[in-house]
């Protein structure tokens, strides 16, 4: 994953330059995560073959979805997301972008094949919930917290194991050990919190779709099919 690559890069740098400040290593880690936030939409556009649908074509092919996107965007004062289709049979839908005003919403042919029109609309509504709630930014930085603490932990245990007869050096070593343990605990807590927040955002997107489409039953059956 991208976060695994971020950790590997920062850990290697921190190990090689053992004398670097932990603050500098943490700064590099956060910078790498921010870079991942910037380039992830570009990577997704490169990985997937997405057939981008212009508004006129969308109104012709999927009028209900086109109308829903336009009405919802107007209601929440955001730009209508760019809509695309991936031509594969697996039912899936997702959105990505840098913010709610630069969002792209994608479904697969499987969504159109296996879900009825009401279910299709509610699944699109779920993705619109993520867009309106700015989940791109929220989840990127929530997920960055455990990565940061785990990076600090790994660097401390790799570079901090030094034995010395000096009392001052031993105190520094003890402080590093205590900081490593604290970083590990914060990593566990941060990871669990990120999972909890991710699940809450999913429920929030479900609620958004149910309220905006007024059709929670179709949302439930559509998500089960997916």
PDB file of C-alpha atoms in Angstrom:
ATOM      1  CA  UNK A   1       0.000   0.000   0.000  1.00  0.00           C
ATOM      2  CA  UNK A   2       0.973   3.640  -0.267  1.00  0.00           C
ATOM      3  CA  UNK A   3       1.317   3.919   3.507  1.00  0.00           C
ATOM      4  CA  UNK A   4       3.618   0.887   3.562  1.00  0.00           C
ATOM      5  CA  UNK A   5       5.863   2.538   1.002  1.00  0.00           C
ATOM      6  CA  UNK A   6       5.826   5.760   3.012  1.00  0.00           C
ATOM      7  CA  UNK A   7       6.919   3.912   6.132  1.00  0.00           C
ATOM      8  CA  UNK A   8       9.663   1.982   4.327  1.00  0.00           C
ATOM      9  CA  UNK A   9      11.087   5.167   2.809  1.00  0.00           C
ATOM     10  CA  UNK A  10      11.136   7.100   6.059  1.00  0.00           C
ATOM     11  CA  UNK A  11      12.446   4.151   8.087  1.00  0.00           C
ATOM     12  CA  UNK A  12      15.345   3.620   5.682  1.00  0.00           C
ATOM     13  CA  UNK A  13      16.231   7.316   5.746  1.00  0.00           C
ATOM     14  CA  UNK A  14      15.988   7.444   9.544  1.00  0.00           C
ATOM     15  CA  UNK A  15      18.120   4.321   9.936  1.00  0.00           C
ATOM     16  CA  UNK A  16      20.829   5.508   7.549  1.00  0.00           C
ATOM     17  CA  UNK A  17      21.016   8.969   9.077  1.00  0.00           C
ATOM     18  CA  UNK A  18      20.874   7.787  12.667  1.00  0.00           C
ATOM     19  CA  UNK A  19      21.863  11.169  14.028  1.00  0.00           C
ATOM     20  CA  UNK A  20      18.895  12.944  12.530  1.00  0.00           C
ATOM     21  CA  UNK A  21      16.427  14.574  14.882  1.00  0.00           C
ATOM     22  CA  UNK A  22      13.250  12.606  15.546  1.00  0.00           C
ATOM     23  CA  UNK A  23      11.377  15.806  14.723  1.00  0.00           C
ATOM     24  CA  UNK A  24      12.981  15.878  11.294  1.00  0.00           C
ATOM     25  CA  UNK A  25      12.071  12.227  10.697  1.00  0.00           C
ATOM     26  CA  UNK A  26       8.490  12.904  11.790  1.00  0.00           C
ATOM     27  CA  UNK A  27       8.393  15.905   9.465  1.00  0.00           C
ATOM     28  CA  UNK A  28       9.597  13.806   6.547  1.00  0.00           C
ATOM     29  CA  UNK A  29       6.958  11.191   7.360  1.00  0.00           C
ATOM     30  CA  UNK A  30       4.166  13.771   7.357  1.00  0.00           C
ATOM     31  CA  UNK A  31       5.536  15.304   4.178  1.00  0.00           C
ATOM     32  CA  UNK A  32       5.518  11.921   2.454  1.00  0.00           C
ATOM     33  CA  UNK A  33       1.926  11.318   3.566  1.00  0.00           C
ATOM     34  CA  UNK A  34       0.908  14.731   2.238  1.00  0.00           C
ATOM     35  CA  UNK A  35       2.628  13.888  -1.050  1.00  0.00           C
ATOM     36  CA  UNK A  36       0.631  10.663  -1.177  1.00  0.00           C
ATOM     37  CA  UNK A  37      -2.555  12.724  -0.712  1.00  0.00           C
ATOM     38  CA  UNK A  38      -1.538  14.904  -3.656  1.00  0.00           C
ATOM     39  CA  UNK A  39      -0.654  12.127  -6.090  1.00  0.00           C
ATOM     40  CA  UNK A  40      -3.224   9.448  -5.159  1.00  0.00           C
ATOM     41  CA  UNK A  41      -5.941  10.826  -7.490  1.00  0.00           C
ATOM     42  CA  UNK A  42      -3.437  10.851 -10.335  1.00  0.00           C
ATOM     43  CA  UNK A  43      -2.401   7.271  -9.590  1.00  0.00           C
ATOM     44  CA  UNK A  44      -6.026   6.100  -9.532  1.00  0.00           C
ATOM     45  CA  UNK A  45      -6.672   7.748 -12.883  1.00  0.00           C
ATOM     46  CA  UNK A  46      -3.602   5.998 -14.252  1.00  0.00           C
ATOM     47  CA  UNK A  47      -4.402   2.545 -12.803  1.00  0.00           C
ATOM     48  CA  UNK A  48      -8.029   2.346 -13.902  1.00  0.00           C
ATOM     49  CA  UNK A  49      -9.317   2.681 -17.444  1.00  0.00           C
ATOM     50  CA  UNK A  50     -12.169   5.054 -16.734  1.00  0.00           C
ATOM     51  CA  UNK A  51     -14.640   6.139 -19.390  1.00  0.00           C
ATOM     52  CA  UNK A  52     -15.366   9.712 -18.360  1.00  0.00           C
ATOM     53  CA  UNK A  53     -18.925  10.754 -19.162  1.00  0.00           C
ATOM     54  CA  UNK A  54     -19.616  14.386 -20.076  1.00  0.00           C
ATOM     55  CA  UNK A  55     -22.788  15.956 -18.591  1.00  0.00           C
ATOM     56  CA  UNK A  56     -24.816  15.791 -21.808  1.00  0.00           C
ATOM     57  CA  UNK A  57     -24.059  12.113 -22.323  1.00  0.00           C
ATOM     58  CA  UNK A  58     -24.792  11.391 -18.662  1.00  0.00           C
ATOM     59  CA  UNK A  59     -28.196  13.072 -18.899  1.00  0.00           C
ATOM     60  CA  UNK A  60     -28.975  10.891 -21.921  1.00  0.00           C
ATOM     61  CA  UNK A  61     -27.676   7.553 -20.622  1.00  0.00           C
ATOM     62  CA  UNK A  62     -28.390   7.871 -16.879  1.00  0.00           C
ATOM     63  CA  UNK A  63     -30.911  10.699 -16.470  1.00  0.00           C
ATOM     64  CA  UNK A  64     -31.875   9.845 -12.868  1.00  0.00           C
ATOM     65  CA  UNK A  65     -28.261   9.814 -11.718  1.00  0.00           C
ATOM     66  CA  UNK A  66     -27.475  13.006 -13.652  1.00  0.00           C
ATOM     67  CA  UNK A  67     -30.405  14.799 -12.068  1.00  0.00           C
ATOM     68  CA  UNK A  68     -29.492  13.564  -8.591  1.00  0.00           C
ATOM     69  CA  UNK A  69     -25.881  14.720  -8.931  1.00  0.00           C
ATOM     70  CA  UNK A  70     -26.906  18.156 -10.174  1.00  0.00           C
ATOM     71  CA  UNK A  71     -29.564  18.650  -7.501  1.00  0.00           C
ATOM     72  CA  UNK A  72     -27.331  17.462  -4.668  1.00  0.00           C
ATOM     73  CA  UNK A  73     -24.380  19.559  -5.819  1.00  0.00           C
ATOM     74  CA  UNK A  74     -26.612  22.636  -5.992  1.00  0.00           C
ATOM     75  CA  UNK A  75     -28.112  21.928  -2.555  1.00  0.00           C
ATOM     76  CA  UNK A  76     -24.699  21.666  -0.888  1.00  0.00           C
ATOM     77  CA  UNK A  77     -23.060  24.390  -2.981  1.00  0.00           C
ATOM     78  CA  UNK A  78     -20.358  22.209  -4.528  1.00  0.00           C
ATOM     79  CA  UNK A  79     -19.326  21.423  -8.079  1.00  0.00           C
ATOM     80  CA  UNK A  80     -20.980  18.492  -9.798  1.00  0.00           C
ATOM     81  CA  UNK A  81     -18.451  15.657  -9.591  1.00  0.00           C
ATOM     82  CA  UNK A  82     -16.973  14.307 -12.799  1.00  0.00           C
ATOM     83  CA  UNK A  83     -18.669  11.002 -13.511  1.00  0.00           C
ATOM     84  CA  UNK A  84     -16.991   7.931 -14.971  1.00  0.00           C
ATOM     85  CA  UNK A  85     -17.618   4.265 -15.695  1.00  0.00           C
ATOM     86  CA  UNK A  86     -15.162   1.362 -15.533  1.00  0.00           C
ATOM     87  CA  UNK A  87     -16.126  -1.311 -18.025  1.00  0.00           C
ATOM     88  CA  UNK A  88     -15.892  -4.415 -15.877  1.00  0.00           C
ATOM     89  CA  UNK A  89     -18.515  -6.716 -14.411  1.00  0.00           C
ATOM     90  CA  UNK A  90     -17.597  -6.501 -10.727  1.00  0.00           C
ATOM     91  CA  UNK A  91     -20.147  -4.230  -9.009  1.00  0.00           C
ATOM     92  CA  UNK A  92     -18.228  -1.411  -7.390  1.00  0.00           C
ATOM     93  CA  UNK A  93     -18.406   2.328  -6.847  1.00  0.00           C
ATOM     94  CA  UNK A  94     -15.938   4.799  -5.404  1.00  0.00           C
ATOM     95  CA  UNK A  95     -14.971   8.440  -5.425  1.00  0.00           C
ATOM     96  CA  UNK A  96     -11.658  10.233  -5.216  1.00  0.00           C
ATOM     97  CA  UNK A  97     -10.132  13.677  -5.523  1.00  0.00           C
ATOM     98  CA  UNK A  98      -8.404  16.396  -3.551  1.00  0.00           C
ATOM     99  CA  UNK A  99     -11.567  18.030  -2.206  1.00  0.00           C
ATOM    100  CA  UNK A 100     -15.330  18.002  -2.644  1.00  0.00           C
ATOM    101  CA  UNK A 101     -14.999  20.552  -5.448  1.00  0.00           C
ATOM    102  CA  UNK A 102     -12.542  18.439  -7.446  1.00  0.00           C
ATOM    103  CA  UNK A 103     -14.231  15.090  -6.911  1.00  0.00           C
ATOM    104  CA  UNK A 104     -14.630  12.232  -9.357  1.00  0.00           C
ATOM    105  CA  UNK A 105     -17.306   9.602  -8.898  1.00  0.00           C
ATOM    106  CA  UNK A 106     -16.912   6.237 -10.607  1.00  0.00           C
ATOM    107  CA  UNK A 107     -19.101   3.170 -10.982  1.00  0.00           C
ATOM    108  CA  UNK A 108     -18.527  -0.078 -12.844  1.00  0.00           C
ATOM    109  CA  UNK A 109     -20.702  -1.762 -15.455  1.00  0.00           C
ATOM    110  CA  UNK A 110     -21.470  -4.310 -12.727  1.00  0.00           C
ATOM    111  CA  UNK A 111     -23.426  -1.649 -10.834  1.00  0.00           C
ATOM    112  CA  UNK A 112     -25.640  -1.110 -13.865  1.00  0.00           C
ATOM    113  CA  UNK A 113     -25.912  -4.849 -14.511  1.00  0.00           C
ATOM    114  CA  UNK A 114     -26.770  -6.175 -11.043  1.00  0.00           C
ATOM    115  CA  UNK A 115     -28.488  -3.229  -9.335  1.00  0.00           C
ATOM    116  CA  UNK A 116     -31.850  -1.789 -10.312  1.00  0.00           C
ATOM    117  CA  UNK A 117     -32.192   1.943 -10.941  1.00  0.00           C
ATOM    118  CA  UNK A 118     -33.205   2.771  -7.386  1.00  0.00           C
ATOM    119  CA  UNK A 119     -30.254   0.822  -5.985  1.00  0.00           C
ATOM    120  CA  UNK A 120     -27.892   2.477  -8.449  1.00  0.00           C
ATOM    121  CA  UNK A 121     -29.103   5.891  -7.310  1.00  0.00           C
ATOM    122  CA  UNK A 122     -28.639   5.116  -3.619  1.00  0.00           C
ATOM    123  CA  UNK A 123     -25.111   3.784  -4.184  1.00  0.00           C
ATOM    124  CA  UNK A 124     -24.258   6.985  -6.045  1.00  0.00           C
ATOM    125  CA  UNK A 125     -25.844   8.842  -3.127  1.00  0.00           C
ATOM    126  CA  UNK A 126     -23.510   7.040  -0.729  1.00  0.00           C
ATOM    127  CA  UNK A 127     -20.491   8.196  -2.738  1.00  0.00           C
ATOM    128  CA  UNK A 128     -21.906  11.718  -2.855  1.00  0.00           C
ATOM    129  CA  UNK A 129     -22.045  11.555   0.928  1.00  0.00           C
ATOM    130  CA  UNK A 130     -18.293  10.963   1.015  1.00  0.00           C
ATOM    131  CA  UNK A 131     -17.793  13.895  -1.345  1.00  0.00           C
ATOM    132  CA  UNK A 132     -20.009  16.334   0.559  1.00  0.00           C
ATOM    133  CA  UNK A 133     -18.346  15.336   3.860  1.00  0.00           C
ATOM    134  CA  UNK A 134     -14.853  15.883   2.416  1.00  0.00           C
ATOM    135  CA  UNK A 135     -13.772  12.388   3.384  1.00  0.00           C
ATOM    136  CA  UNK A 136     -10.776  12.590   1.027  1.00  0.00           C
ATOM    137  CA  UNK A 137      -9.047  14.995   3.386  1.00  0.00           C
ATOM    138  CA  UNK A 138     -10.420  13.635   6.661  1.00  0.00           C
ATOM    139  CA  UNK A 139      -9.373  10.020   6.144  1.00  0.00           C
ATOM    140  CA  UNK A 140      -5.992  10.894   4.666  1.00  0.00           C
ATOM    141  CA  UNK A 141      -4.909  12.759   7.766  1.00  0.00           C
ATOM    142  CA  UNK A 142      -6.650  10.441  10.231  1.00  0.00           C
ATOM    143  CA  UNK A 143      -4.765   7.522   8.668  1.00  0.00           C
ATOM    144  CA  UNK A 144      -1.529   9.505   8.879  1.00  0.00           C
ATOM    145  CA  UNK A 145      -1.566   9.479  12.697  1.00  0.00           C
ATOM    146  CA  UNK A 146      -0.760   5.771  13.277  1.00  0.00           C
ATOM    147  CA  UNK A 147       1.770   5.836  10.424  1.00  0.00           C
ATOM    148  CA  UNK A 148       3.589   8.723  12.089  1.00  0.00           C
ATOM    149  CA  UNK A 149       3.757   7.061  15.517  1.00  0.00           C
ATOM    150  CA  UNK A 150       4.801   3.703  14.081  1.00  0.00           C
ATOM    151  CA  UNK A 151       7.582   5.398  12.120  1.00  0.00           C
ATOM    152  CA  UNK A 152       8.845   7.070  15.285  1.00  0.00           C
ATOM    153  CA  UNK A 153       8.677   3.756  17.160  1.00  0.00           C
ATOM    154  CA  UNK A 154      10.626   1.834  14.518  1.00  0.00           C
ATOM    155  CA  UNK A 155      13.352   4.465  14.257  1.00  0.00           C
ATOM    156  CA  UNK A 156      13.739   4.671  18.042  1.00  0.00           C
ATOM    157  CA  UNK A 157      14.145   0.928  18.531  1.00  0.00           C
ATOM    158  CA  UNK A 158      16.501   0.671  15.549  1.00  0.00           C
ATOM    159  CA  UNK A 159      18.811   3.545  16.414  1.00  0.00           C
ATOM    160  CA  UNK A 160      18.414   3.861  20.164  1.00  0.00           C
ATOM    161  CA  UNK A 161      19.836   0.570  21.492  1.00  0.00           C
ATOM    162  CA  UNK A 162      23.217   1.803  22.766  1.00  0.00           C
ATOM    163  CA  UNK A 163      24.900   0.570  25.975  1.00  0.00           C
ATOM    164  CA  UNK A 164      27.197   2.878  27.875  1.00  0.00           C
ATOM    165  CA  UNK A 165      28.806   3.254  31.296  1.00  0.00           C
ATOM    166  CA  UNK A 166      27.852   6.915  31.264  1.00  0.00           C
ATOM    167  CA  UNK A 167      24.950   7.799  33.564  1.00  0.00           C
ATOM    168  CA  UNK A 168      23.821  10.567  31.197  1.00  0.00           C
ATOM    169  CA  UNK A 169      23.860   8.199  28.222  1.00  0.00           C
ATOM    170  CA  UNK A 170      21.877   5.629  30.173  1.00  0.00           C
ATOM    171  CA  UNK A 171      19.275   8.258  31.044  1.00  0.00           C
ATOM    172  CA  UNK A 172      18.997   9.212  27.379  1.00  0.00           C
ATOM    173  CA  UNK A 173      18.604   5.531  26.492  1.00  0.00           C
ATOM    174  CA  UNK A 174      15.877   5.137  29.115  1.00  0.00           C
ATOM    175  CA  UNK A 175      14.083   8.194  27.740  1.00  0.00           C
ATOM    176  CA  UNK A 176      14.280   6.773  24.203  1.00  0.00           C
ATOM    177  CA  UNK A 177      12.870   3.467  25.409  1.00  0.00           C
ATOM    178  CA  UNK A 178      10.017   5.207  27.194  1.00  0.00           C
ATOM    179  CA  UNK A 179       9.306   7.285  24.073  1.00  0.00           C
ATOM    180  CA  UNK A 180       9.376   4.143  21.922  1.00  0.00           C
ATOM    181  CA  UNK A 181       6.851   2.413  24.185  1.00  0.00           C
ATOM    182  CA  UNK A 182       4.644   5.518  24.198  1.00  0.00           C
ATOM    183  CA  UNK A 183       4.872   5.719  20.387  1.00  0.00           C
ATOM    184  CA  UNK A 184       3.878   2.061  20.072  1.00  0.00           C
ATOM    185  CA  UNK A 185       0.857   2.578  22.324  1.00  0.00           C
ATOM    186  CA  UNK A 186      -0.141   5.699  20.384  1.00  0.00           C
ATOM    187  CA  UNK A 187       0.207   3.734  17.151  1.00  0.00           C
ATOM    188  CA  UNK A 188      -2.201   1.049  18.440  1.00  0.00           C
ATOM    189  CA  UNK A 189      -4.655   3.647  19.716  1.00  0.00           C
ATOM    190  CA  UNK A 190      -4.357   5.718  16.533  1.00  0.00           C
ATOM    191  CA  UNK A 191      -4.879   2.674  14.338  1.00  0.00           C
ATOM    192  CA  UNK A 192      -8.008   1.632  16.223  1.00  0.00           C
ATOM    193  CA  UNK A 193      -9.309   5.200  16.126  1.00  0.00           C
ATOM    194  CA  UNK A 194      -8.704   5.398  12.370  1.00  0.00           C
ATOM    195  CA  UNK A 195     -10.733   2.206  11.887  1.00  0.00           C
ATOM    196  CA  UNK A 196     -13.524   3.581  14.072  1.00  0.00           C
ATOM    197  CA  UNK A 197     -13.586   6.931  12.262  1.00  0.00           C
ATOM    198  CA  UNK A 198     -13.546   5.182   8.876  1.00  0.00           C
ATOM    199  CA  UNK A 199     -16.560   3.114   9.875  1.00  0.00           C
ATOM    200  CA  UNK A 200     -18.367   6.198  11.207  1.00  0.00           C
ATOM    201  CA  UNK A 201     -17.756   8.019   7.909  1.00  0.00           C
ATOM    202  CA  UNK A 202     -19.224   5.029   6.052  1.00  0.00           C
ATOM    203  CA  UNK A 203     -22.330   5.102   8.237  1.00  0.00           C
ATOM    204  CA  UNK A 204     -22.555   8.857   7.718  1.00  0.00           C
ATOM    205  CA  UNK A 205     -22.415   8.378   3.942  1.00  0.00           C
ATOM    206  CA  UNK A 206     -25.148   5.723   4.262  1.00  0.00           C
ATOM    207  CA  UNK A 207     -27.284   8.162   6.239  1.00  0.00           C
ATOM    208  CA  UNK A 208     -26.680  10.864   3.646  1.00  0.00           C
ATOM    209  CA  UNK A 209     -27.825   8.583   0.841  1.00  0.00           C
ATOM    210  CA  UNK A 210     -30.887   7.398   2.736  1.00  0.00           C
ATOM    211  CA  UNK A 211     -31.964  10.969   3.485  1.00  0.00           C
ATOM    212  CA  UNK A 212     -31.224  12.434   0.062  1.00  0.00           C
ATOM    213  CA  UNK A 213     -32.809   9.605  -1.939  1.00  0.00           C
ATOM    214  CA  UNK A 214     -35.533   8.866   0.627  1.00  0.00           C
ATOM    215  CA  UNK A 215     -34.970   5.198  -0.137  1.00  0.00           C
ATOM    216  CA  UNK A 216     -33.004   3.405   2.604  1.00  0.00           C
ATOM    217  CA  UNK A 217     -34.330  -0.021   1.580  1.00  0.00           C
ATOM    218  CA  UNK A 218     -32.813   0.230  -1.896  1.00  0.00           C
ATOM    219  CA  UNK A 219     -29.552   1.369  -0.324  1.00  0.00           C
ATOM    220  CA  UNK A 220     -29.502  -1.720   1.882  1.00  0.00           C
ATOM    221  CA  UNK A 221     -30.250  -4.149  -0.951  1.00  0.00           C
ATOM    222  CA  UNK A 222     -27.788  -2.395  -3.268  1.00  0.00           C
ATOM    223  CA  UNK A 223     -24.944  -2.583  -0.759  1.00  0.00           C
ATOM    224  CA  UNK A 224     -25.705  -6.264  -0.142  1.00  0.00           C
ATOM    225  CA  UNK A 225     -25.413  -6.949  -3.882  1.00  0.00           C
ATOM    226  CA  UNK A 226     -22.090  -5.137  -3.995  1.00  0.00           C
TER     227      UNK A 226
END
